[in-house]
Tab-separated table of C-alpha atoms in Angstrom:
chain	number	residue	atom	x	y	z
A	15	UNK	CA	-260.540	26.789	-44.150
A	16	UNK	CA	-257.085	25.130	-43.766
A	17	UNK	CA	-257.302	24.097	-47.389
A	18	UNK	CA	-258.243	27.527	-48.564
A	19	UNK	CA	-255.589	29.108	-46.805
A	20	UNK	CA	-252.774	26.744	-48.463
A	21	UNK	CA	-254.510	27.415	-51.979
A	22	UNK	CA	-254.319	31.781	-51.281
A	23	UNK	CA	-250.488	30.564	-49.871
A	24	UNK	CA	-249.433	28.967	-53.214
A	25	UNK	CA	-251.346	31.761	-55.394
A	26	UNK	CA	-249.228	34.701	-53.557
A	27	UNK	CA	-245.966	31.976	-54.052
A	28	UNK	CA	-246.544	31.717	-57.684
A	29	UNK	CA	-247.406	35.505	-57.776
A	30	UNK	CA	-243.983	36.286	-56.401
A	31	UNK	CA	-242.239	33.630	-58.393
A	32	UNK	CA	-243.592	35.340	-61.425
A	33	UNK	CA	-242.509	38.385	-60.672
A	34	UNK	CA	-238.707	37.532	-59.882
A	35	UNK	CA	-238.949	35.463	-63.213
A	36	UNK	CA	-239.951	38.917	-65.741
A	37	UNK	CA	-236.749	40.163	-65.714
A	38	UNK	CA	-234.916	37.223	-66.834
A	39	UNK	CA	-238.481	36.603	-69.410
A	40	UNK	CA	-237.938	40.691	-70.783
A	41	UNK	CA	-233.877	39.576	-71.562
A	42	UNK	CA	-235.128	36.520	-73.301
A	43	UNK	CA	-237.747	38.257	-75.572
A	44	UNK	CA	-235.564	41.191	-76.533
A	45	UNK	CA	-237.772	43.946	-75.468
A	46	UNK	CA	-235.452	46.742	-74.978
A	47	UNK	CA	-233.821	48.210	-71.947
A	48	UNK	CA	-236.269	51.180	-71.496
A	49	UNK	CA	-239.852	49.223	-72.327
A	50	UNK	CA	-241.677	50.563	-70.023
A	51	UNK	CA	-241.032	53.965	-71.309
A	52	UNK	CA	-241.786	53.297	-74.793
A	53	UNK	CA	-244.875	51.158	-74.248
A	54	UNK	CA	-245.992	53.872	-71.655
A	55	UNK	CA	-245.184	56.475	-74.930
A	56	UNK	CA	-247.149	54.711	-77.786
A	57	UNK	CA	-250.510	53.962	-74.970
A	58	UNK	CA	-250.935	56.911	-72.847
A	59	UNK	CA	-253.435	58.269	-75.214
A	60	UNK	CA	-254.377	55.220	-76.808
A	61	UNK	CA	-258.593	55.008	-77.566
A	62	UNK	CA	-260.718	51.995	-78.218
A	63	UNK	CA	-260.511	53.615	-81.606
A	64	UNK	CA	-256.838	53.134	-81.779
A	65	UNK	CA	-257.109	49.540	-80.386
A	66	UNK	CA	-259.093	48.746	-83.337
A	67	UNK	CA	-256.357	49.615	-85.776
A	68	UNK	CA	-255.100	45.867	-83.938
A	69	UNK	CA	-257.961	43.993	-83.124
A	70	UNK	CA	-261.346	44.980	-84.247
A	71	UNK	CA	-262.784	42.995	-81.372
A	72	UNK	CA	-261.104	45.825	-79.090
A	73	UNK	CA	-263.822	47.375	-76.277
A	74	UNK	CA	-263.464	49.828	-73.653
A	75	UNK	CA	-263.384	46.466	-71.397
A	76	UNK	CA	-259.205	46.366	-71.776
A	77	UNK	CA	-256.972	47.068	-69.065
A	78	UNK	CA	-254.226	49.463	-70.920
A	79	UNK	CA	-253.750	52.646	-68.442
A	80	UNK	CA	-254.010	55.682	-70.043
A	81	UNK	CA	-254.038	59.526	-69.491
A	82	UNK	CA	-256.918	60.363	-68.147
A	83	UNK	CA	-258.630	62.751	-70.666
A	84	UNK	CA	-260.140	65.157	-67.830
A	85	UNK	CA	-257.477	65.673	-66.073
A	86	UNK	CA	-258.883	67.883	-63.768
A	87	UNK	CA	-261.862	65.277	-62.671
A	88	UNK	CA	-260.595	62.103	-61.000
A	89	UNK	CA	-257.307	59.910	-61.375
A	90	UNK	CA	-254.950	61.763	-63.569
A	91	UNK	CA	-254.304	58.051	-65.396
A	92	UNK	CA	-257.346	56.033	-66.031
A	93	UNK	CA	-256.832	51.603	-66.046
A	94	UNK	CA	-258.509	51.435	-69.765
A	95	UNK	CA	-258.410	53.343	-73.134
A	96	UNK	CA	-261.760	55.255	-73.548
A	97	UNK	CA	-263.746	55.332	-76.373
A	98	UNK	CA	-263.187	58.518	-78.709
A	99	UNK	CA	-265.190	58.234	-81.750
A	100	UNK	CA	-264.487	60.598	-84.515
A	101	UNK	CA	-267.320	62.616	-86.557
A	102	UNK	CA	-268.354	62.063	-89.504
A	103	UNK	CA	-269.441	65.646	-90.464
A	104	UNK	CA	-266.671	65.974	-93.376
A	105	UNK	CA	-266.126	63.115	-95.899
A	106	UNK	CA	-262.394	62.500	-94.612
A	107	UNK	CA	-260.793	60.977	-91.735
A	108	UNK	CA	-258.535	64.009	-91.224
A	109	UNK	CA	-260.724	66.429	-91.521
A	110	UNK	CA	-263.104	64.276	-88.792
A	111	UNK	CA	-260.123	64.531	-86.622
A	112	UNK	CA	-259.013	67.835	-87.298
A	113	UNK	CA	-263.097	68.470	-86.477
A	114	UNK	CA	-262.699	66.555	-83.101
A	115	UNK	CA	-259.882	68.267	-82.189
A	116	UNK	CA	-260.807	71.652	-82.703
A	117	UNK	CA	-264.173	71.040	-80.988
A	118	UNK	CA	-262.557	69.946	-77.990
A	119	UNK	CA	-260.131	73.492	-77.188
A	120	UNK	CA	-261.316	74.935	-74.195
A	121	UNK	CA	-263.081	71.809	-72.759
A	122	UNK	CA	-260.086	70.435	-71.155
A	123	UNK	CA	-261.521	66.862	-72.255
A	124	UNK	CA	-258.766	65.574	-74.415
A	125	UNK	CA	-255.939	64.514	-71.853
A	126	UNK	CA	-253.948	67.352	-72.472
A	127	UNK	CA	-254.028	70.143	-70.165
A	128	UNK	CA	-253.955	73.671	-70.465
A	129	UNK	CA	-251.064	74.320	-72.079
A	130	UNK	CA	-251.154	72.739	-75.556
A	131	UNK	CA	-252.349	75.055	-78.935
A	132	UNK	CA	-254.582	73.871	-81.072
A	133	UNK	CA	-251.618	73.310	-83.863
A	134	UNK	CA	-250.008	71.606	-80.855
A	135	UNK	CA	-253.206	68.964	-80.363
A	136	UNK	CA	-253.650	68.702	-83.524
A	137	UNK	CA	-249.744	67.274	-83.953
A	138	UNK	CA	-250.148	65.542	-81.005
A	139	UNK	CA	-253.339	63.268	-82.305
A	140	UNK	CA	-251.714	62.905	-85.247
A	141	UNK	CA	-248.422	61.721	-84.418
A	142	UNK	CA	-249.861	59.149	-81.839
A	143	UNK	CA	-252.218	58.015	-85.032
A	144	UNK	CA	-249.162	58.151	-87.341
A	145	UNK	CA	-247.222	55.454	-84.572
A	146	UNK	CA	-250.063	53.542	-84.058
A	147	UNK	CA	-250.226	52.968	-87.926
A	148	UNK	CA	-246.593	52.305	-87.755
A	149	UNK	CA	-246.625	50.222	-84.823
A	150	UNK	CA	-249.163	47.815	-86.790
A	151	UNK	CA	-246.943	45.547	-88.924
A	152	UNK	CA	-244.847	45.165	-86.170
A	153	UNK	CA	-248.009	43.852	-84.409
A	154	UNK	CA	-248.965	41.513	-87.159
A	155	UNK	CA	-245.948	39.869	-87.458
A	156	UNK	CA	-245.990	38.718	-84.068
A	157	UNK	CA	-249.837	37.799	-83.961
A	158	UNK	CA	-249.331	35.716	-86.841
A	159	UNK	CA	-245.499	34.353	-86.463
A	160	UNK	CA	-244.127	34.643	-83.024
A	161	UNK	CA	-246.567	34.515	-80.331
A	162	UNK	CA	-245.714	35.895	-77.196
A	163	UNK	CA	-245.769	33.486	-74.058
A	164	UNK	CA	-248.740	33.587	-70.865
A	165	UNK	CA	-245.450	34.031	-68.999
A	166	UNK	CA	-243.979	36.951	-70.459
A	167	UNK	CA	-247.953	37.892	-71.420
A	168	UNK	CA	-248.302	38.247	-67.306
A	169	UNK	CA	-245.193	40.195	-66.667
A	170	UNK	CA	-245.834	42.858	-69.632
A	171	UNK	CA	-249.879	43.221	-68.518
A	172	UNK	CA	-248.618	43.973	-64.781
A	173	UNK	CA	-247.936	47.800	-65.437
A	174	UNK	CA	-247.729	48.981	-62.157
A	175	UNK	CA	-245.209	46.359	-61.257
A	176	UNK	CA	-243.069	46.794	-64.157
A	177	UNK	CA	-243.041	50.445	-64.338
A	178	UNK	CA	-245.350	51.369	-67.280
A	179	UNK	CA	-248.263	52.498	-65.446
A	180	UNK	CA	-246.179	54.947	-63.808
A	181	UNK	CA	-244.472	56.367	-66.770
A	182	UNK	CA	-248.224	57.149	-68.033
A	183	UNK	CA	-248.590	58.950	-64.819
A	184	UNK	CA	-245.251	60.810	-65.458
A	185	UNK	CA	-246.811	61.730	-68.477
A	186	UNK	CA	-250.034	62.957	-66.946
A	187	UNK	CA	-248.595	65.046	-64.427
A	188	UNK	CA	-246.307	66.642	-66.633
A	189	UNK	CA	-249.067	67.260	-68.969
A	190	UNK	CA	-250.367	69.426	-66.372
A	191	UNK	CA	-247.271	72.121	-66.104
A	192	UNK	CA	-246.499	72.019	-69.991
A	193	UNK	CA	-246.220	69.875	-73.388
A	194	UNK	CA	-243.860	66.863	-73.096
A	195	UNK	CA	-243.822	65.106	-76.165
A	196	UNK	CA	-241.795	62.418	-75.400
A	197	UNK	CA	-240.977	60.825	-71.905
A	198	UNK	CA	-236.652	61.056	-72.758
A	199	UNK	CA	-237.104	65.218	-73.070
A	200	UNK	CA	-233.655	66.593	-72.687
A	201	UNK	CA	-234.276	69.926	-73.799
A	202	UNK	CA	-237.361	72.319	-72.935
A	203	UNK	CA	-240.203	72.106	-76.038
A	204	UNK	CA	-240.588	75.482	-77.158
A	205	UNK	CA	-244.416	76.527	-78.078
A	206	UNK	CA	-244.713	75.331	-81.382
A	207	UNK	CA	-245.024	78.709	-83.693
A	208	UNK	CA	-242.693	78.349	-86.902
A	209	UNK	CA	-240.545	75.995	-88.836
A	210	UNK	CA	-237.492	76.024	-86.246
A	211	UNK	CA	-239.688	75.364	-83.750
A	212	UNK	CA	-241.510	72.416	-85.856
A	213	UNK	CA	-237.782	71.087	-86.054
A	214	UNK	CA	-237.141	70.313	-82.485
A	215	UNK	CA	-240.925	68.713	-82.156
A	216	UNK	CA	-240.197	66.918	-85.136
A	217	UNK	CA	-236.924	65.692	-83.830
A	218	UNK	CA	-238.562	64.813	-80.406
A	219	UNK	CA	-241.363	63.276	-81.653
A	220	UNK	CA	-239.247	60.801	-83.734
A	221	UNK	CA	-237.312	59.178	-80.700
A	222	UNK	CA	-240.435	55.854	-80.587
A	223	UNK	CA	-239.825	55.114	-84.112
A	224	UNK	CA	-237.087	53.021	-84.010
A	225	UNK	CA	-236.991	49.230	-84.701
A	226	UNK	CA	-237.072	48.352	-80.541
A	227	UNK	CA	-239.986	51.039	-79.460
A	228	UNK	CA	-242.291	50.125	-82.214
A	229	UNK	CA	-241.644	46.424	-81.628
A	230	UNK	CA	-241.902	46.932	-77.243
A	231	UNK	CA	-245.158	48.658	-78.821
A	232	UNK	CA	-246.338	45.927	-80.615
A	233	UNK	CA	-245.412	42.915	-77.739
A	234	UNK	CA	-247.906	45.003	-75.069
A	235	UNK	CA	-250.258	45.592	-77.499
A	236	UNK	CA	-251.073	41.671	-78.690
A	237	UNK	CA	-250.681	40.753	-75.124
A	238	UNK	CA	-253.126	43.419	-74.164
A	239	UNK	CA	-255.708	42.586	-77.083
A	240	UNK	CA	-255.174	38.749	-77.862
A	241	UNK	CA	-258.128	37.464	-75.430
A	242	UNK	CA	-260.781	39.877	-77.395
């Protein structure tokens, strides 16, 4: 008993240890200053689907937190990405999409909310496809040339320590009042019904697809998929 004790002692000791030691290990590995915002960005409505673009191997069996997409059944953030397989009714993978999409309006089953348009969801898949695909190289390069450590592998995975669980969360609850499209929104997100309002979603929308986001992106992602 004495011996178990000690064992559970040194665990939580390490645990701690770790913990006091991610700050210094986020400096070291250049992940930018807001990480947890755009790693909570590019995975709140990440899919098995999407995992795959990364690691074929990818199950529902991950631990990436993610909107949950009922959000009006349960947790409003969910501790894995859900499978979400796209039809195969039409001969393209947009218009599968576009097909899933539309299918889902009114069901309230895509993580969304109430308040999104259809032309709305359908950006919104699409963009979070579009950084996904643009996220991958960036993913590659470090599978393949600059591993990331167990240590700083531990601190990134620990999302409700190091704030990216809860910037999903921000993202689900907001999703319930309106359309955030980014997590830095500075100015309200008008409904999206013409070409000058396409201009400030396009604008927003762009803010994760700089060099840091896409490579904070691509850090979570092989730590979260390397073990498949």
């Amino acid at each position: 008993m004495k011996g178990a004790f000690v064992l559970a002692f040194v665990a939580v000791f390490a645990a701690v240890a770790q913990a006091n030691n991610c700050p210094a290990l986020y400096r070291e590995s250049n992940l930018s200053p807001i990480f947890n915002e755009t790693i909570a960005h590019a995975i709140h409505s990440m899919t098995v689907q999407g995992l795959r673009l990364f690691n074929p191997r990818a199950t529902a069996n991950n631990k990436i937190p993610t909107v949950n997409q009922n959000l009006h059944n349960g947790a409003k953030v969910v501790p894995f990405a859900p499978e979400d397989p796209v039809g195969n009714d039409f001969y393209d993978f947009t218009m599968n999409m576009i097909d899933r999409v539309l299918t889902n309006v009114g069901t309230h089953d895509d993580g969304l909310g109430h308040h999104w348009s259809p032309a709305e969801r359908i950006v919104h898949v699409f963009h979070m496809w579009d950084l996904w695909l643009h996220i991958q190289p960036y993913y590659q390069r470090i599978a393949s040339s600059s591993p990331v450590s167990d240590a700083l592998c531990e601190c990134l995975l620990d999302t409700k320590s190091n704030g990216i669980y809860n910037n999903v969360g921000w993202v689900a609850n907001h999703y319930e009042s309106g359309t955030p499209i980014s997590l830095k929104n500075i100015v309200e997100i008008p409904p999206l019904v013409d070409g000058n309002s396409w201009k400030i979603w396009k604008k927003d929308l762009l803010q994760y697809y700089n060099k840091e986001s896409l490579t904070d992106a691509g850090m979570y992602l092989y730590c979260a998929l390397k073990d498949f």
